Amino acid sequence: MRIAVVDYGAGNIRSAVRAFEHVAGQIGIAAEVEVVTTPEAILAADRIVLPGDGAFADCIGALRSRTAMEAALEEAVRRRARPFFGICVGMQLLATRGLEYGEHAGLGWVAGDVERIVPSDPRLKVPHMGWNELMLTHPHPVTDGLAAGAHAYFIHSYHLVPKAHDAVLAEADHGGPIVAVVAEGNVVGTQFHPEKSQSTGLRMIANFLRWTP
């Protein structure tokens, strides 16, 4: 199995690579986890991981500045149906548009907007940072086996607000619901960092590697 971790200058690449390598070894999957920077490498992969850190505008701008990278993702994920995992802002980029530092078109794979978190309790701080409990909303192979009350590690000030709640697999609460996991066909994304979320994150990575959409 060839797993492409896409490096477009806007993600914590090495920690994601180590997590996927570790889990693949644990569950006995022969996998080559490769940091990729070219469209050709994306198209050659069996599974694709898109990390992202920072602001939506910067991340989508960095992705689109790489020649033909967005087109390669469209071809590999949307047309060839390769399993895809977006992490943090990499998940937010799936949205129709991001509203951080202006309005910016996203990949449009999950209908919805990325909006600033506005907690109902003004005592709650933004960014939403640290460990928070996941509340599963819909069953899915990638969240299979997560224990009730599983926690994950978040750090973000904006969140995806999808048009269809059917796309939401899990939420967290931070003065209102925060989408934690989304899925649409062969695409899955987590707002939290699975590589920093201990058993919860490792379980989801293992499920993703076994998943046949």
C-alpha positions as YAML, in Angstrom:
chain: A
units: angstrom
residues:
- id: 1
  name: MET
  ca: [0.00, 0.00, 0.00]
- id: 2
  name: ARG
  ca: [1.33, 3.42, -1.00]
- id: 3
  name: ILE
  ca: [0.20, 6.18, 1.38]
- id: 4
  name: ALA
  ca: [0.85, 9.71, 0.17]
- id: 5
  name: VAL
  ca: [1.15, 12.43, 2.82]
- id: 6
  name: VAL
  ca: [0.81, 15.60, 0.79]
- id: 7
  name: ASP
  ca: [3.41, 18.28, 1.50]
- id: 8
  name: TYR
  ca: [2.27, 21.66, 0.20]
- id: 9
  name: GLY
  ca: [4.12, 23.72, 2.79]
- id: 10
  name: ALA
  ca: [1.23, 24.00, 5.26]
- id: 11
  name: GLY
  ca: [1.21, 21.00, 7.56]
- id: 12
  name: ASN
  ca: [3.01, 19.09, 10.31]
- id: 13
  name: ILE
  ca: [4.12, 16.41, 7.89]
- id: 14
  name: ARG
  ca: [6.62, 14.38, 9.89]
- id: 15
  name: SER
  ca: [4.36, 13.61, 12.86]
- id: 16
  name: ALA
  ca: [1.63, 12.42, 10.50]
- id: 17
  name: VAL
  ca: [4.09, 10.21, 8.63]
- id: 18
  name: ARG
  ca: [5.35, 8.64, 11.86]
- id: 19
  name: ALA
  ca: [1.81, 7.96, 13.06]
- id: 20
  name: PHE
  ca: [0.75, 6.24, 9.83]
- id: 21
  name: GLU
  ca: [3.98, 4.22, 9.69]
- id: 22
  name: HIS
  ca: [3.54, 3.16, 13.32]
- id: 23
  name: VAL
  ca: [-0.08, 2.08, 12.90]
- id: 24
  name: ALA
  ca: [0.55, 0.24, 9.64]
- id: 25
  name: GLY
  ca: [3.28, -1.78, 11.35]
- id: 26
  name: GLN
  ca: [1.07, -2.47, 14.36]
- id: 27
  name: ILE
  ca: [-1.80, -3.89, 12.32]
- id: 28
  name: GLY
  ca: [0.40, -5.80, 9.88]
- id: 29
  name: ILE
  ca: [-0.17, -3.77, 6.72]
- id: 30
  name: ALA
  ca: [2.80, -3.54, 4.39]
- id: 31
  name: ALA
  ca: [2.77, 0.18, 3.65]
- id: 32
  name: GLU
  ca: [5.11, 2.73, 2.17]
- id: 33
  name: VAL
  ca: [4.30, 6.11, 3.74]
- id: 34
  name: GLU
  ca: [5.76, 8.78, 1.51]
- id: 35
  name: VAL
  ca: [5.86, 12.57, 1.72]
- id: 36
  name: VAL
  ca: [4.78, 13.71, -1.74]
- id: 37
  name: THR
  ca: [5.15, 17.06, -3.45]
- id: 38
  name: THR
  ca: [4.16, 16.30, -7.06]
- id: 39
  name: PRO
  ca: [0.90, 15.53, -8.86]
- id: 40
  name: GLU
  ca: [2.42, 12.35, -10.24]
- id: 41
  name: ALA
  ca: [3.08, 11.00, -6.74]
- id: 42
  name: ILE
  ca: [-0.48, 11.79, -5.64]
- id: 43
  name: LEU
  ca: [-1.88, 9.90, -8.64]
- id: 44
  name: ALA
  ca: [0.35, 6.90, -7.89]
- id: 45
  name: ALA
  ca: [-0.85, 6.57, -4.29]
- id: 46
  name: ASP
  ca: [-3.39, 4.08, -2.93]
- id: 47
  name: ARG
  ca: [-4.41, 6.37, -0.05]
- id: 48
  name: ILE
  ca: [-3.96, 10.09, 0.43]
- id: 49
  name: VAL
  ca: [-3.46, 12.13, 3.62]
- id: 50
  name: LEU
  ca: [-3.75, 15.94, 3.61]
- id: 51
  name: PRO
  ca: [-2.50, 17.63, 6.80]
- id: 52
  name: GLY
  ca: [-2.87, 21.35, 7.42]
- id: 53
  name: ASP
  ca: [-1.90, 23.88, 10.07]
- id: 54
  name: GLY
  ca: [-2.57, 27.61, 10.25]
- id: 55
  name: ALA
  ca: [-5.17, 29.73, 8.48]
- id: 56
  name: PHE
  ca: [-7.56, 28.45, 5.81]
- id: 57
  name: ALA
  ca: [-6.55, 31.21, 3.39]
- id: 58
  name: ASP
  ca: [-2.85, 30.40, 3.70]
- id: 59
  name: CYS
  ca: [-3.39, 26.66, 3.33]
- id: 60
  name: ILE
  ca: [-5.66, 26.79, 0.28]
- id: 61
  name: GLY
  ca: [-3.34, 29.39, -1.24]
- id: 62
  name: ALA
  ca: [-0.31, 27.17, -0.67]
- id: 63
  name: LEU
  ca: [-2.09, 24.17, -2.18]
- id: 64
  name: ARG
  ca: [-3.15, 26.11, -5.27]
- id: 65
  name: SER
  ca: [0.31, 27.57, -5.73]
- id: 66
  name: ARG
  ca: [1.64, 24.05, -6.42]
- id: 67
  name: THR
  ca: [1.26, 23.38, -10.11]
- id: 68
  name: ALA
  ca: [-1.52, 20.85, -10.86]
- id: 69
  name: MET
  ca: [-1.68, 19.58, -7.26]
- id: 70
  name: GLU
  ca: [-5.37, 20.41, -6.79]
- id: 71
  name: ALA
  ca: [-6.18, 18.80, -10.13]
- id: 72
  name: ALA
  ca: [-4.29, 15.67, -9.08]
- id: 73
  name: LEU
  ca: [-6.26, 15.49, -5.84]
- id: 74
  name: GLU
  ca: [-9.52, 15.87, -7.78]
- id: 75
  name: GLU
  ca: [-8.50, 13.08, -10.14]
- id: 76
  name: ALA
  ca: [-7.21, 10.69, -7.47]
- id: 77
  name: VAL
  ca: [-9.91, 11.25, -4.85]
- id: 78
  name: ARG
  ca: [-13.04, 12.31, -6.75]
- id: 79
  name: ARG
  ca: [-12.65, 10.31, -9.95]
- id: 80
  name: ARG
  ca: [-10.51, 7.33, -8.97]
- id: 81
  name: ALA
  ca: [-12.10, 7.13, -5.48]
- id: 82
  name: ARG
  ca: [-8.85, 6.70, -3.54]
- id: 83
  name: PRO
  ca: [-9.47, 6.83, 0.23]
- id: 84
  name: PHE
  ca: [-8.61, 10.29, 1.58]
- id: 85
  name: PHE
  ca: [-7.92, 11.56, 5.12]
- id: 86
  name: GLY
  ca: [-7.85, 15.32, 5.86]
- id: 87
  name: ILE
  ca: [-6.34, 16.50, 9.15]
- id: 88
  name: CYS
  ca: [-7.15, 19.79, 10.93]
- id: 89
  name: VAL
  ca: [-7.07, 22.55, 8.28]
- id: 90
  name: GLY
  ca: [-6.65, 19.72, 5.76]
- id: 91
  name: MET
  ca: [-10.18, 18.72, 6.78]
- id: 92
  name: GLN
  ca: [-11.43, 22.32, 6.62]
- id: 93
  name: LEU
  ca: [-10.21, 22.63, 3.02]
- id: 94
  name: LEU
  ca: [-12.89, 20.09, 2.06]
- id: 95
  name: ALA
  ca: [-15.54, 22.79, 2.59]
- id: 96
  name: THR
  ca: [-17.20, 24.95, -0.04]
- id: 97
  name: ARG
  ca: [-15.54, 28.06, 1.33]
- id: 98
  name: GLY
  ca: [-13.53, 29.39, 4.26]
- id: 99
  name: LEU
  ca: [-14.37, 32.69, 5.94]
- id: 100
  name: GLU
  ca: [-11.04, 33.29, 7.66]
- id: 101
  name: TYR
  ca: [-9.31, 36.49, 6.47]
- id: 102
  name: GLY
  ca: [-11.94, 37.04, 3.81]
- id: 103
  name: GLU
  ca: [-13.87, 34.57, 1.69]
- id: 104
  name: HIS
  ca: [-11.91, 31.79, -0.02]
- id: 105
  name: ALA
  ca: [-13.18, 28.89, -2.12]
- id: 106
  name: GLY
  ca: [-12.33, 25.46, -0.71]
- id: 107
  name: LEU
  ca: [-12.16, 22.12, -2.51]
- id: 108
  name: GLY
  ca: [-15.95, 21.83, -2.33]
- id: 109
  name: TRP
  ca: [-16.05, 18.13, -1.42]
- id: 110
  name: VAL
  ca: [-18.18, 18.71, 1.69]
- id: 111
  name: ALA
  ca: [-20.86, 21.39, 1.32]
- id: 112
  name: GLY
  ca: [-20.52, 24.01, 4.04]
- id: 113
  name: ASP
  ca: [-18.50, 26.93, 5.35]
- id: 114
  name: VAL
  ca: [-15.53, 27.22, 7.70]
- id: 115
  name: GLU
  ca: [-16.54, 29.84, 10.26]
- id: 116
  name: ARG
  ca: [-15.03, 31.34, 13.40]
- id: 117
  name: ILE
  ca: [-15.96, 29.55, 16.63]
- id: 118
  name: VAL
  ca: [-18.33, 31.67, 18.73]
- id: 119
  name: PRO
  ca: [-19.00, 29.86, 22.05]
- id: 120
  name: SER
  ca: [-22.35, 30.49, 23.72]
- id: 121
  name: ASP
  ca: [-20.45, 30.93, 27.01]
- id: 122
  name: PRO
  ca: [-18.17, 33.97, 26.72]
- id: 123
  name: ARG
  ca: [-15.91, 32.51, 29.40]
- id: 124
  name: LEU
  ca: [-14.78, 29.83, 26.95]
- id: 125
  name: LYS
  ca: [-11.63, 30.78, 25.11]
- id: 126
  name: VAL
  ca: [-10.91, 30.69, 21.41]
- id: 127
  name: PRO
  ca: [-8.87, 28.97, 20.07]
- id: 128
  name: HIS
  ca: [-10.49, 25.73, 21.15]
- id: 129
  name: MET
  ca: [-7.35, 24.05, 22.40]
- id: 130
  name: GLY
  ca: [-6.64, 20.83, 24.25]
- id: 131
  name: TRP
  ca: [-8.43, 17.55, 24.93]
- id: 132
  name: ASN
  ca: [-12.16, 17.28, 24.37]
- id: 133
  name: GLU
  ca: [-14.69, 14.46, 24.36]
- id: 134
  name: LEU
  ca: [-16.08, 13.12, 21.10]
- id: 135
  name: MET
  ca: [-19.81, 12.52, 20.68]
- id: 136
  name: LEU
  ca: [-20.44, 10.06, 17.84]
- id: 137
  name: THR
  ca: [-23.41, 11.00, 15.68]
- id: 138
  name: HIS
  ca: [-23.39, 8.46, 12.83]
- id: 139
  name: PRO
  ca: [-21.75, 5.02, 12.59]
- id: 140
  name: HIS
  ca: [-18.90, 4.70, 10.11]
- id: 141
  name: PRO
  ca: [-16.02, 2.24, 9.53]
- id: 142
  name: VAL
  ca: [-13.41, 4.92, 10.36]
- id: 143
  name: THR
  ca: [-14.90, 5.58, 13.81]
- id: 144
  name: ASP
  ca: [-15.66, 1.93, 14.51]
- id: 145
  name: GLY
  ca: [-14.57, 0.78, 17.96]
- id: 146
  name: LEU
  ca: [-14.11, 4.20, 19.50]
- id: 147
  name: ALA
  ca: [-15.07, 3.99, 23.15]
- id: 148
  name: ALA
  ca: [-17.84, 6.09, 24.63]
- id: 149
  name: GLY
  ca: [-16.26, 9.27, 25.94]
- id: 150
  name: ALA
  ca: [-13.17, 8.98, 23.70]
- id: 151
  name: HIS
  ca: [-11.08, 12.14, 23.76]
- id: 152
  name: ALA
  ca: [-9.08, 13.85, 21.02]
- id: 153
  name: TYR
  ca: [-6.67, 16.77, 20.85]
- id: 154
  name: PHE
  ca: [-7.86, 20.00, 19.19]
- id: 155
  name: ILE
  ca: [-6.26, 23.33, 18.40]
- id: 156
  name: HIS
  ca: [-8.28, 25.66, 16.13]
- id: 157
  name: SER
  ca: [-10.22, 28.92, 16.03]
- id: 158
  name: TYR
  ca: [-12.41, 28.13, 13.00]
- id: 159
  name: HIS
  ca: [-14.62, 25.10, 12.38]
- id: 160
  name: LEU
  ca: [-16.49, 23.47, 9.52]
- id: 161
  name: VAL
  ca: [-20.25, 24.06, 9.54]
- id: 162
  name: PRO
  ca: [-21.62, 21.58, 6.98]
- id: 163
  name: LYS
  ca: [-24.95, 22.06, 5.23]
- id: 164
  name: ALA
  ca: [-25.94, 18.41, 5.76]
- id: 165
  name: HIS
  ca: [-25.62, 16.89, 9.21]
- id: 166
  name: ASP
  ca: [-25.41, 13.44, 7.60]
- id: 167
  name: ALA
  ca: [-21.80, 14.30, 6.76]
- id: 168
  name: VAL
  ca: [-20.92, 14.62, 10.47]
- id: 169
  name: LEU
  ca: [-19.59, 11.49, 12.20]
- id: 170
  name: ALA
  ca: [-18.62, 13.08, 15.53]
- id: 171
  name: GLU
  ca: [-18.83, 16.37, 17.37]
- id: 172
  name: ALA
  ca: [-17.22, 17.97, 20.40]
- id: 173
  name: ASP
  ca: [-18.72, 20.67, 22.60]
- id: 174
  name: HIS
  ca: [-17.14, 24.09, 23.11]
- id: 175
  name: GLY
  ca: [-20.02, 26.35, 23.96]
- id: 176
  name: GLY
  ca: [-21.92, 24.69, 21.12]
- id: 177
  name: PRO
  ca: [-21.27, 21.81, 18.74]
- id: 178
  name: ILE
  ca: [-17.91, 21.63, 16.99]
- id: 179
  name: VAL
  ca: [-17.65, 19.23, 14.07]
- id: 180
  name: ALA
  ca: [-14.89, 16.78, 14.91]
- id: 181
  name: VAL
  ca: [-15.14, 14.17, 12.12]
- id: 182
  name: VAL
  ca: [-16.75, 14.37, 8.68]
- id: 183
  name: ALA
  ca: [-17.15, 11.83, 5.89]
- id: 184
  name: GLU
  ca: [-18.43, 11.98, 2.34]
- id: 185
  name: GLY
  ca: [-18.04, 8.87, 0.20]
- id: 186
  name: ASN
  ca: [-14.36, 7.92, 0.14]
- id: 187
  name: VAL
  ca: [-13.37, 11.11, 1.98]
- id: 188
  name: VAL
  ca: [-12.94, 11.45, 5.75]
- id: 189
  name: GLY
  ca: [-11.54, 14.31, 7.81]
- id: 190
  name: THR
  ca: [-10.83, 15.13, 11.45]
- id: 191
  name: GLN
  ca: [-10.70, 18.60, 12.97]
- id: 192
  name: PHE
  ca: [-8.47, 17.20, 15.70]
- id: 193
  name: HIS
  ca: [-4.97, 15.83, 15.20]
- id: 194
  name: PRO
  ca: [-5.14, 12.01, 15.21]
- id: 195
  name: GLU
  ca: [-1.35, 11.81, 15.49]
- id: 196
  name: LYS
  ca: [-1.60, 13.69, 18.82]
- id: 197
  name: SER
  ca: [-4.75, 11.99, 20.09]
- id: 198
  name: GLN
  ca: [-3.21, 8.80, 21.48]
- id: 199
  name: SER
  ca: [-5.47, 5.72, 21.37]
- id: 200
  name: THR
  ca: [-8.38, 7.57, 19.73]
- id: 201
  name: GLY
  ca: [-6.27, 8.85, 16.86]
- id: 202
  name: LEU
  ca: [-4.37, 5.61, 16.39]
- id: 203
  name: ARG
  ca: [-7.62, 3.66, 16.24]
- id: 204
  name: MET
  ca: [-8.99, 5.97, 13.55]
- id: 205
  name: ILE
  ca: [-5.81, 5.70, 11.49]
- id: 206
  name: ALA
  ca: [-5.97, 1.90, 11.73]
- id: 207
  name: ASN
  ca: [-9.61, 1.95, 10.66]
- id: 208
  name: PHE
  ca: [-8.76, 4.23, 7.74]
- id: 209
  name: LEU
  ca: [-6.00, 1.90, 6.55]
- id: 210
  name: ARG
  ca: [-8.41, -1.07, 6.63]
- id: 211
  name: TRP
  ca: [-11.32, 0.88, 5.11]
- id: 212
  name: THR
  ca: [-12.64, -0.03, 1.67]
- id: 213
  name: PRO
  ca: [-15.14, 2.70, 0.72]
...
